[in-house]
Amino acid sequence: MKTAHDLVVAAKSRVQEIPVQDAEQAIREADVLVDVREADEYAAGHLPGAVHISRGLLEFKFSGAPALQARDLKVVLYCKTSGRAALCAGALHDMGYLNVQSIAGGFDAWAAAGKPVAKPEAPSFD
């Protein structure tokens, strides 16, 4: 029986992971940057310009949104440490997407490298 770790290792063997030092260039060249973490993780801080599509809804959102249906769309994915993003990249490849990358090390590696993080501001009631 395969474990979650086995599935991530298999996914990483067939998807393109980009090192965090190359991520900014890949993001500039991408059509869409997708954060596949859960909503609370995204709300706590995310890469600037990222849209949130949690892993559980990814295939449905890509299938249902006309702006995401072109199979030559350039997609960059990330999660917390890169496991979920690799699984998502594999799923998108299975759906026929041709230009999918995930960020090695995910959000944690991005933040540790001192890269910018967008955080929503709490409303002011002054």
CSV table of N, CA, C and O in Angstrom, one decimal:
chain,number,residue,atom,x,y,z
A,1,MET,N,0.8,-1.2,0.0
A,1,MET,CA,0.0,0.0,0.0
A,1,MET,C,0.9,1.2,0.0
A,1,MET,O,1.9,1.3,0.7
A,2,LYS,N,0.5,2.2,-0.8
A,2,LYS,CA,1.3,3.4,-0.9
A,2,LYS,C,0.9,4.4,0.2
A,2,LYS,O,-0.3,4.5,0.6
A,3,THR,N,1.9,5.2,0.6
A,3,THR,CA,1.6,6.2,1.6
A,3,THR,C,1.5,7.6,0.9
A,3,THR,O,1.8,7.7,-0.3
A,4,ALA,N,1.1,8.6,1.7
A,4,ALA,CA,1.0,9.9,1.1
A,4,ALA,C,2.4,10.4,0.6
A,4,ALA,O,2.6,11.0,-0.4
A,5,HIS,N,3.4,10.0,1.4
A,5,HIS,CA,4.8,10.3,1.0
A,5,HIS,C,5.2,9.7,-0.3
A,5,HIS,O,5.8,10.3,-1.2
A,6,ASP,N,4.8,8.4,-0.5
A,6,ASP,CA,5.0,7.7,-1.8
A,6,ASP,C,4.4,8.4,-2.9
A,6,ASP,O,5.0,8.6,-4.0
A,7,LEU,N,3.2,8.9,-2.7
A,7,LEU,CA,2.5,9.6,-3.8
A,7,LEU,C,3.2,10.9,-4.1
A,7,LEU,O,3.3,11.3,-5.3
A,8,VAL,N,3.6,11.6,-3.1
A,8,VAL,CA,4.4,12.9,-3.4
A,8,VAL,C,5.7,12.6,-4.1
A,8,VAL,O,6.0,13.3,-5.1
A,9,VAL,N,6.4,11.6,-3.7
A,9,VAL,CA,7.7,11.3,-4.4
A,9,VAL,C,7.4,10.9,-5.8
A,9,VAL,O,8.1,11.4,-6.7
A,10,ALA,N,6.4,10.2,-6.1
A,10,ALA,CA,6.0,9.8,-7.5
A,10,ALA,C,5.6,11.1,-8.3
A,10,ALA,O,6.1,11.2,-9.4
A,11,ALA,N,4.9,12.0,-7.7
A,11,ALA,CA,4.4,13.2,-8.4
A,11,ALA,C,5.7,14.1,-8.7
A,11,ALA,O,5.8,14.6,-9.8
A,12,LYS,N,6.6,14.2,-7.7
A,12,LYS,CA,7.7,15.0,-7.9
A,12,LYS,C,8.6,14.5,-9.0
A,12,LYS,O,9.4,15.3,-9.6
A,13,SER,N,8.6,13.2,-9.2
A,13,SER,CA,9.4,12.6,-10.3
A,13,SER,C,8.9,12.9,-11.7
A,13,SER,O,9.7,12.8,-12.6
A,14,ARG,N,7.7,13.4,-11.8
A,14,ARG,CA,7.1,13.7,-13.1
A,14,ARG,C,6.7,15.1,-13.3
A,14,ARG,O,6.2,15.4,-14.4
A,15,VAL,N,6.9,16.0,-12.3
A,15,VAL,CA,6.5,17.4,-12.5
A,15,VAL,C,7.8,18.2,-12.5
A,15,VAL,O,8.8,17.8,-12.0
A,16,GLN,N,7.6,19.5,-12.9
A,16,GLN,CA,8.7,20.4,-12.9
A,16,GLN,C,8.7,21.2,-11.7
A,16,GLN,O,7.8,22.1,-11.5
A,17,GLU,N,9.7,21.0,-10.8
A,17,GLU,CA,9.8,21.9,-9.6
A,17,GLU,C,10.9,22.9,-9.9
A,17,GLU,O,11.9,22.6,-10.5
A,18,ILE,N,10.6,24.1,-9.5
A,18,ILE,CA,11.6,25.2,-9.7
A,18,ILE,C,12.1,25.6,-8.4
A,18,ILE,O,11.4,25.7,-7.4
A,19,PRO,N,13.4,25.8,-8.3
A,19,PRO,CA,14.0,26.3,-7.0
A,19,PRO,C,13.5,27.7,-6.7
A,19,PRO,O,13.2,28.5,-7.6
A,20,VAL,N,13.4,27.9,-5.4
A,20,VAL,CA,12.9,29.2,-4.9
A,20,VAL,C,13.6,30.4,-5.5
A,20,VAL,O,13.0,31.4,-5.8
A,21,GLN,N,14.9,30.3,-5.8
A,21,GLN,CA,15.7,31.4,-6.4
A,21,GLN,C,15.3,31.7,-7.8
A,21,GLN,O,15.5,32.8,-8.3
A,22,ASP,N,14.6,30.7,-8.5
A,22,ASP,CA,14.1,30.9,-9.9
A,22,ASP,C,12.6,31.2,-9.9
A,22,ASP,O,12.1,31.5,-11.0
A,23,ALA,N,12.0,31.2,-8.7
A,23,ALA,CA,10.5,31.3,-8.7
A,23,ALA,C,10.0,32.7,-9.2
A,23,ALA,O,9.0,32.8,-9.9
A,24,GLU,N,10.7,33.8,-8.8
A,24,GLU,CA,10.2,35.1,-9.2
A,24,GLU,C,10.1,35.2,-10.7
A,24,GLU,O,9.2,35.8,-11.2
A,25,GLN,N,11.1,34.7,-11.4
A,25,GLN,CA,11.1,34.8,-12.9
A,25,GLN,C,10.0,33.9,-13.4
A,25,GLN,O,9.3,34.4,-14.3
A,26,ALA,N,9.8,32.7,-12.9
A,26,ALA,CA,8.7,31.9,-13.4
A,26,ALA,C,7.4,32.5,-13.1
A,26,ALA,O,6.5,32.4,-14.0
A,27,ILE,N,7.2,33.2,-12.0
A,27,ILE,CA,6.0,33.8,-11.7
A,27,ILE,C,5.7,35.0,-12.6
A,27,ILE,O,4.6,35.1,-13.1
A,28,ARG,N,6.7,35.7,-13.0
A,28,ARG,CA,6.6,36.8,-13.9
A,28,ARG,C,6.1,36.3,-15.3
A,28,ARG,O,5.4,37.0,-16.0
A,29,GLU,N,6.6,35.1,-15.7
A,29,GLU,CA,6.3,34.6,-17.0
A,29,GLU,C,5.0,33.8,-17.0
A,29,GLU,O,4.5,33.4,-18.0
A,30,ALA,N,4.4,33.5,-15.8
A,30,ALA,CA,3.2,32.7,-15.7
A,30,ALA,C,1.9,33.5,-16.0
A,30,ALA,O,1.9,34.7,-15.8
A,31,ASP,N,0.9,32.7,-16.4
A,31,ASP,CA,-0.4,33.3,-16.6
A,31,ASP,C,-1.1,33.4,-15.3
A,31,ASP,O,-2.0,34.2,-15.1
A,32,VAL,N,-0.8,32.4,-14.4
A,32,VAL,CA,-1.5,32.3,-13.1
A,32,VAL,C,-0.6,31.7,-12.1
A,32,VAL,O,0.1,30.7,-12.3
A,33,LEU,N,-0.6,32.3,-10.9
A,33,LEU,CA,0.1,31.8,-9.7
A,33,LEU,C,-1.0,31.3,-8.7
A,33,LEU,O,-1.9,32.1,-8.3
A,34,VAL,N,-0.9,30.0,-8.4
A,34,VAL,CA,-2.0,29.4,-7.6
A,34,VAL,C,-1.4,28.9,-6.2
A,34,VAL,O,-0.5,28.1,-6.2
A,35,ASP,N,-2.1,29.3,-5.2
A,35,ASP,CA,-1.8,28.8,-3.8
A,35,ASP,C,-2.8,27.7,-3.6
A,35,ASP,O,-4.0,28.0,-3.6
A,36,VAL,N,-2.3,26.5,-3.4
A,36,VAL,CA,-3.2,25.3,-3.2
A,36,VAL,C,-3.4,24.9,-1.8
A,36,VAL,O,-4.0,23.9,-1.5
A,37,ARG,N,-2.9,25.8,-0.8
A,37,ARG,CA,-3.1,25.5,0.6
A,37,ARG,C,-4.6,25.7,1.0
A,37,ARG,O,-5.4,26.2,0.2
A,38,GLU,N,-4.9,25.5,2.2
A,38,GLU,CA,-6.2,25.7,2.7
A,38,GLU,C,-6.5,27.3,2.9
A,38,GLU,O,-5.5,28.0,3.0
A,39,ALA,N,-7.7,27.6,3.0
A,39,ALA,CA,-8.1,29.1,3.1
A,39,ALA,C,-7.4,29.8,4.2
A,39,ALA,O,-7.0,30.9,4.1
A,40,ASP,N,-7.4,29.1,5.4
A,40,ASP,CA,-6.8,29.8,6.6
A,40,ASP,C,-5.3,30.0,6.4
A,40,ASP,O,-4.7,31.0,6.8
A,41,GLU,N,-4.6,29.1,5.7
A,41,GLU,CA,-3.2,29.3,5.4
A,41,GLU,C,-3.0,30.5,4.5
A,41,GLU,O,-2.1,31.3,4.6
A,42,TYR,N,-3.8,30.5,3.4
A,42,TYR,CA,-3.7,31.6,2.5
A,42,TYR,C,-4.0,33.0,3.2
A,42,TYR,O,-3.2,33.9,2.9
A,43,ALA,N,-5.0,33.0,4.0
A,43,ALA,CA,-5.3,34.2,4.7
A,43,ALA,C,-4.2,34.7,5.6
A,43,ALA,O,-4.0,35.9,5.9
A,44,ALA,N,-3.4,33.8,6.2
A,44,ALA,CA,-2.3,34.1,7.1
A,44,ALA,C,-1.2,34.8,6.4
A,44,ALA,O,-0.3,35.4,7.0
A,45,GLY,N,-1.1,34.6,5.0
A,45,GLY,CA,0.0,35.1,4.2
A,45,GLY,C,0.2,34.3,3.0
A,45,GLY,O,0.1,33.1,3.1
A,46,HIS,N,0.4,35.0,1.9
A,46,HIS,CA,0.6,34.3,0.6
A,46,HIS,C,1.5,35.1,-0.3
A,46,HIS,O,1.9,36.2,0.0
A,47,LEU,N,1.9,34.4,-1.4
A,47,LEU,CA,2.8,35.1,-2.3
A,47,LEU,C,2.0,36.2,-3.0
A,47,LEU,O,0.8,36.0,-3.4
A,48,PRO,N,2.6,37.4,-3.2
A,48,PRO,CA,1.8,38.5,-3.9
A,48,PRO,C,1.4,38.1,-5.3
A,48,PRO,O,2.1,37.5,-6.0
A,49,GLY,N,0.1,38.3,-5.5
A,49,GLY,CA,-0.5,38.0,-6.8
A,49,GLY,C,-1.1,36.6,-6.9
A,49,GLY,O,-1.7,36.3,-8.0
A,50,ALA,N,-0.9,35.8,-5.9
A,50,ALA,CA,-1.4,34.5,-5.9
A,50,ALA,C,-3.0,34.4,-5.8
A,50,ALA,O,-3.5,35.2,-5.1
A,51,VAL,N,-3.6,33.5,-6.5
A,51,VAL,CA,-5.0,33.3,-6.3
A,51,VAL,C,-5.1,32.0,-5.5
A,51,VAL,O,-4.2,31.1,-5.5
A,52,HIS,N,-6.2,31.9,-4.7
A,52,HIS,CA,-6.3,30.7,-3.9
A,52,HIS,C,-7.3,29.7,-4.5
A,52,HIS,O,-8.4,30.1,-4.8
A,53,ILE,N,-6.8,28.5,-4.7
A,53,ILE,CA,-7.6,27.4,-5.1
A,53,ILE,C,-7.1,26.2,-4.3
A,53,ILE,O,-6.0,25.7,-4.6
A,54,SER,N,-7.8,25.8,-3.3
A,54,SER,CA,-7.3,24.7,-2.5
A,54,SER,C,-7.2,23.4,-3.3
A,54,SER,O,-7.9,23.2,-4.3
A,55,ARG,N,-6.3,22.6,-2.8
A,55,ARG,CA,-6.1,21.3,-3.5
A,55,ARG,C,-7.3,20.5,-3.8
A,55,ARG,O,-7.5,19.9,-4.9
A,56,GLY,N,-8.3,20.5,-2.9
A,56,GLY,CA,-9.5,19.7,-3.0
A,56,GLY,C,-10.4,20.2,-4.1
A,56,GLY,O,-11.3,19.5,-4.6
A,57,LEU,N,-10.2,21.5,-4.6
A,57,LEU,CA,-11.1,22.0,-5.6
A,57,LEU,C,-10.4,22.3,-6.9
A,57,LEU,O,-11.0,22.7,-7.9
A,58,LEU,N,-9.1,22.0,-7.0
A,58,LEU,CA,-8.3,22.4,-8.1
A,58,LEU,C,-8.8,21.9,-9.4
A,58,LEU,O,-9.1,22.7,-10.4
A,59,GLU,N,-9.1,20.7,-9.6
A,59,GLU,CA,-9.5,20.1,-10.9
A,59,GLU,C,-10.9,20.7,-11.3
A,59,GLU,O,-11.1,21.0,-12.4
A,60,PHE,N,-11.8,20.9,-10.3
A,60,PHE,CA,-13.1,21.5,-10.6
A,60,PHE,C,-13.0,22.9,-11.0
A,60,PHE,O,-13.7,23.4,-11.9
A,61,LYS,N,-12.1,23.7,-10.3
A,61,LYS,CA,-12.0,25.1,-10.7
A,61,LYS,C,-11.3,25.3,-12.1
A,61,LYS,O,-11.8,26.1,-12.9
A,62,PHE,N,-10.3,24.5,-12.4
A,62,PHE,CA,-9.7,24.6,-13.7
A,62,PHE,C,-10.6,24.1,-14.8
A,62,PHE,O,-10.6,24.7,-15.9
A,63,SER,N,-11.5,23.1,-14.5
A,63,SER,CA,-12.4,22.7,-15.5
A,63,SER,C,-13.6,23.6,-15.7
A,63,SER,O,-14.1,23.8,-16.8
A,64,GLY,N,-14.0,24.3,-14.6
A,64,GLY,CA,-15.1,25.2,-14.6
A,64,GLY,C,-14.9,26.6,-15.0
A,64,GLY,O,-15.9,27.3,-15.4
A,65,ALA,N,-13.7,27.1,-14.9
A,65,ALA,CA,-13.4,28.5,-15.1
A,65,ALA,C,-12.9,28.7,-16.5
A,65,ALA,O,-11.8,28.2,-16.8
A,66,PRO,N,-13.6,29.4,-17.4
A,66,PRO,CA,-13.1,29.6,-18.8
A,66,PRO,C,-11.7,30.1,-18.9
A,66,PRO,O,-10.9,29.7,-19.7
A,67,ALA,N,-11.3,31.0,-18.0
A,67,ALA,CA,-10.0,31.7,-18.0
A,67,ALA,C,-8.9,30.7,-17.7
A,67,ALA,O,-7.7,30.9,-17.9
A,68,LEU,N,-9.2,29.5,-17.1
A,68,LEU,CA,-8.2,28.5,-16.7
A,68,LEU,C,-8.2,27.3,-17.6
A,68,LEU,O,-7.5,26.3,-17.3
A,69,GLN,N,-9.0,27.3,-18.7
A,69,GLN,CA,-9.2,26.0,-19.5
A,69,GLN,C,-8.2,25.8,-20.6
A,69,GLN,O,-8.0,24.7,-21.1
A,70,ALA,N,-7.5,26.9,-21.0
A,70,ALA,CA,-6.5,26.7,-22.1
A,70,ALA,C,-5.4,25.8,-21.6
A,70,ALA,O,-4.7,26.0,-20.6
A,71,ARG,N,-5.1,24.7,-22.4
A,71,ARG,CA,-4.1,23.7,-21.9
A,71,ARG,C,-2.7,24.2,-22.0
A,71,ARG,O,-1.8,23.6,-21.5
A,72,ASP,N,-2.5,25.4,-22.7
A,72,ASP,CA,-1.1,25.9,-22.8
A,72,ASP,C,-0.9,27.0,-21.8
A,72,ASP,O,0.1,27.7,-21.8
A,73,LEU,N,-1.8,27.2,-20.9
A,73,LEU,CA,-1.7,28.2,-19.8
A,73,LEU,C,-0.5,27.9,-19.0
A,73,LEU,O,-0.2,26.8,-18.7
A,74,LYS,N,0.3,29.0,-18.6
A,74,LYS,CA,1.5,28.8,-17.8
A,74,LYS,C,1.1,29.0,-16.4
A,74,LYS,O,0.6,30.0,-15.9
A,75,VAL,N,1.2,27.9,-15.6
A,75,VAL,CA,0.7,27.8,-14.2
A,75,VAL,C,1.9,27.6,-13.3
A,75,VAL,O,2.7,26.7,-13.5
A,76,VAL,N,2.0,28.3,-12.2
A,76,VAL,CA,2.9,28.1,-11.1
A,76,VAL,C,2.1,27.8,-9.9
A,76,VAL,O,1.2,28.6,-9.6
A,77,LEU,N,2.4,26.7,-9.2
A,77,LEU,CA,1.7,26.3,-8.0
A,77,LEU,C,2.6,26.3,-6.8
A,77,LEU,O,3.8,26.1,-7.0
A,78,TYR,N,2.0,26.5,-5.6
A,78,TYR,CA,2.8,26.3,-4.4
A,78,TYR,C,1.9,25.9,-3.3
A,78,TYR,O,0.7,26.2,-3.3
A,79,CYS,N,2.5,25.3,-2.3
A,79,CYS,CA,1.8,25.0,-1.0
A,79,CYS,C,2.7,25.3,0.1
A,79,CYS,O,3.6,26.2,0.0
A,80,LYS,N,2.6,24.7,1.2
A,80,LYS,CA,3.4,25.0,2.4
A,80,LYS,C,4.9,24.6,2.2
A,80,LYS,O,5.8,25.4,2.3
A,81,THR,N,5.1,23.3,1.8
A,81,THR,CA,6.4,22.8,1.6
A,81,THR,C,6.7,22.1,0.3
A,81,THR,O,7.8,21.7,0.0
A,82,SER,N,5.7,22.0,-0.5
A,82,SER,CA,5.8,21.5,-1.9
A,82,SER,C,5.1,20.2,-2.2
A,82,SER,O,5.0,19.8,-3.4
A,83,GLY,N,4.7,19.4,-1.2
A,83,GLY,CA,4.0,18.1,-1.5
A,83,GLY,C,2.7,18.3,-2.1
A,83,GLY,O,2.4,17.6,-3.2
A,84,ARG,N,1.8,19.1,-1.6
A,84,ARG,CA,0.5,19.3,-2.2
A,84,ARG,C,0.6,19.9,-3.6
A,84,ARG,O,-0.2,19.5,-4.5
A,85,ALA,N,1.5,20.8,-3.8
A,85,ALA,CA,1.7,21.4,-5.1
A,85,ALA,C,2.1,20.4,-6.1
A,85,ALA,O,1.7,20.4,-7.3
A,86,ALA,N,3.0,19.5,-5.7
A,86,ALA,CA,3.5,18.5,-6.6
A,86,ALA,C,2.3,17.6,-7.0
A,86,ALA,O,2.1,17.2,-8.2
A,87,LEU,N,1.4,17.2,-6.1
A,87,LEU,CA,0.3,16.4,-6.4
A,87,LEU,C,-0.7,17.1,-7.3
A,87,LEU,O,-1.2,16.6,-8.3
A,88,CYS,N,-0.8,18.4,-7.1
A,88,CYS,CA,-1.7,19.3,-8.0
A,88,CYS,C,-1.1,19.4,-9.4
A,88,CYS,O,-1.8,19.3,-10.4
A,89,ALA,N,0.2,19.6,-9.4
A,89,ALA,CA,0.9,19.7,-10.7
A,89,ALA,C,0.7,18.4,-11.5
A,89,ALA,O,0.4,18.4,-12.7
A,90,GLY,N,0.8,17.2,-10.8
A,90,GLY,CA,0.5,16.0,-11.5
A,90,GLY,C,-0.9,15.8,-12.0
A,90,GLY,O,-1.1,15.4,-13.1
A,91,ALA,N,-1.8,16.3,-11.2
A,91,ALA,CA,-3.2,16.2,-11.6
A,91,ALA,C,-3.5,17.1,-12.8
A,91,ALA,O,-4.2,16.7,-13.8
A,92,LEU,N,-2.9,18.3,-12.8
A,92,LEU,CA,-3.1,19.2,-14.0
A,92,LEU,C,-2.4,18.6,-15.2
A,92,LEU,O,-3.0,18.7,-16.3
A,93,HIS,N,-1.3,18.0,-15.1
A,93,HIS,CA,-0.6,17.3,-16.2
A,93,HIS,C,-1.6,16.2,-16.7
A,93,HIS,O,-1.7,16.0,-18.0
A,94,ASP,N,-2.2,15.4,-15.8
A,94,ASP,CA,-3.1,14.4,-16.2
A,94,ASP,C,-4.3,15.0,-17.0
A,94,ASP,O,-4.9,14.3,-17.8
A,95,MET,N,-4.7,16.2,-16.7
A,95,MET,CA,-5.8,16.9,-17.3
A,95,MET,C,-5.4,17.5,-18.7
A,95,MET,O,-6.2,18.0,-19.4
A,96,GLY,N,-4.1,17.4,-19.0
A,96,GLY,CA,-3.6,17.9,-20.3
A,96,GLY,C,-2.9,19.2,-20.3
A,96,GLY,O,-2.6,19.8,-21.3
A,97,TYR,N,-2.7,19.8,-19.1
A,97,TYR,CA,-2.0,21.1,-19.0
A,97,TYR,C,-0.5,20.9,-19.3
A,97,TYR,O,0.1,19.9,-18.8
A,98,LEU,N,0.0,21.7,-20.2
A,98,LEU,CA,1.4,21.5,-20.7
A,98,LEU,C,2.5,22.3,-20.0
A,98,LEU,O,3.6,21.9,-20.1
A,99,ASN,N,2.1,23.4,-19.3
A,99,ASN,CA,3.1,24.3,-18.7
A,99,ASN,C,2.8,24.5,-17.2
A,99,ASN,O,2.4,25.6,-16.8
A,100,VAL,N,3.1,23.5,-16.4
A,100,VAL,CA,2.8,23.6,-15.0
A,100,VAL,C,4.1,23.4,-14.2
A,100,VAL,O,4.9,22.5,-14.5
A,101,GLN,N,4.4,24.3,-13.3
A,101,GLN,CA,5.5,24.2,-12.4
A,101,GLN,C,5.1,24.3,-11.0
A,101,GLN,O,4.1,25.0,-10.7
A,102,SER,N,5.9,23.8,-10.1
A,102,SER,CA,5.6,24.0,-8.7
A,102,SER,C,6.9,24.5,-8.0
A,102,SER,O,8.0,24.2,-8.5
A,103,ILE,N,6.8,25.3,-7.0
A,103,ILE,CA,7.9,25.9,-6.3
A,103,ILE,C,8.5,24.9,-5.3
A,103,ILE,O,7.7,24.5,-4.3
A,104,ALA,N,9.7,24.5,-5.4
A,104,ALA,CA,10.4,23.6,-4.5
A,104,ALA,C,10.4,24.2,-3.1
A,104,ALA,O,10.8,25.4,-3.0
A,105,GLY,N,10.0,23.5,-2.1
A,105,GLY,CA,10.0,24.1,-0.8
A,105,GLY,C,8.8,24.9,-0.4
A,105,GLY,O,8.6,25.3,0.8
A,106,GLY,N,8.0,25.3,-1.4
A,106,GLY,CA,6.8,26.0,-1.2
A,106,GLY,C,6.9,27.3,-0.5
A,106,GLY,O,7.9,28.0,-0.5
A,107,PHE,N,5.8,27.7,0.2
A,107,PHE,CA,5.7,29.0,0.9
A,107,PHE,C,6.8,29.1,2.0
A,107,PHE,O,7.4,30.2,2.1
A,108,ASP,N,7.1,28.0,2.7
A,108,ASP,CA,8.1,28.1,3.7
A,108,ASP,C,9.4,28.5,3.2
A,108,ASP,O,10.1,29.3,3.8
A,109,ALA,N,9.8,27.9,2.0
A,109,ALA,CA,11.1,28.2,1.4
A,109,ALA,C,11.1,29.7,0.9
A,109,ALA,O,12.1,30.4,1.0
A,110,TRP,N,10.0,30.1,0.4
A,110,TRP,CA,9.8,31.5,-0.1
A,110,TRP,C,10.0,32.5,1.0
A,110,TRP,O,10.8,33.4,0.9
A,111,ALA,N,9.3,32.2,2.1
A,111,ALA,CA,9.4,33.1,3.3
A,111,ALA,C,10.8,33.1,3.9
A,111,ALA,O,11.4,34.1,4.3
A,112,ALA,N,11.4,31.9,4.0
A,112,ALA,CA,12.7,31.8,4.6
A,112,ALA,C,13.8,32.5,3.7
A,112,ALA,O,14.8,32.9,4.3
A,113,ALA,N,13.6,32.6,2.4
A,113,ALA,CA,14.5,33.3,1.5
A,113,ALA,C,14.3,34.8,1.6
A,113,ALA,O,15.0,35.6,0.9
A,114,GLY,N,13.4,35.3,2.5
A,114,GLY,CA,13.1,36.7,2.6
A,114,GLY,C,12.3,37.3,1.5
A,114,GLY,O,12.3,38.6,1.3
A,115,LYS,N,11.6,36.6,0.7
A,115,LYS,CA,10.8,37.1,-0.4
A,115,LYS,C,9.6,37.7,0.1
A,115,LYS,O,9.1,37.4,1.3
A,116,PRO,N,8.9,38.6,-0.6
A,116,PRO,CA,7.7,39.3,-0.1
A,116,PRO,C,6.6,38.3,0.1
A,116,PRO,O,6.3,37.4,-0.6
A,117,VAL,N,5.8,38.6,1.2
A,117,VAL,CA,4.6,37.9,1.6
A,117,VAL,C,3.5,38.9,1.7
A,117,VAL,O,3.7,39.9,2.4
A,118,ALA,N,2.4,38.6,1.1
A,118,ALA,CA,1.2,39.5,1.2
A,118,ALA,C,0.4,39.0,2.4
A,118,ALA,O,0.1,37.8,2.5
A,119,LYS,N,0.0,39.9,3.2
A,119,LYS,CA,-0.8,39.6,4.4
A,119,LYS,C,-2.0,40.5,4.4
A,119,LYS,O,-1.8,41.7,4.3
A,120,PRO,N,-3.2,40.0,4.5
A,120,PRO,CA,-4.4,40.9,4.6
A,120,PRO,C,-4.3,41.8,5.8
A,120,PRO,O,-3.8,41.3,6.8
A,121,GLU,N,-4.7,43.0,5.6
A,121,GLU,CA,-4.8,43.9,6.8
A,121,GLU,C,-6.1,43.8,7.5
A,121,GLU,O,-7.1,43.6,6.9
A,122,ALA,N,-6.0,43.8,8.8
A,122,ALA,CA,-7.2,43.7,9.7
A,122,ALA,C,-7.9,45.1,9.5
A,122,ALA,O,-7.3,46.1,9.4
A,123,PRO,N,-9.2,45.0,9.5
A,123,PRO,CA,-10.0,46.3,9.3
A,123,PRO,C,-9.8,47.2,10.6
A,123,PRO,O,-9.7,46.7,11.7
A,124,SER,N,-9.8,48.4,10.3
A,124,SER,CA,-9.6,49.4,11.4
A,124,SER,C,-11.0,49.9,11.7
A,124,SER,O,-11.8,50.3,10.9
A,125,PHE,N,-11.3,50.0,13.0
A,125,PHE,CA,-12.6,50.5,13.5
A,125,PHE,C,-12.4,51.8,14.2
A,125,PHE,O,-13.2,52.1,15.1
A,126,ASP,N,-11.4,52.6,13.9
A,126,ASP,CA,-11.2,53.9,14.5
A,126,ASP,C,-12.2,54.9,14.0
A,126,ASP,O,-12.7,54.9,13.0
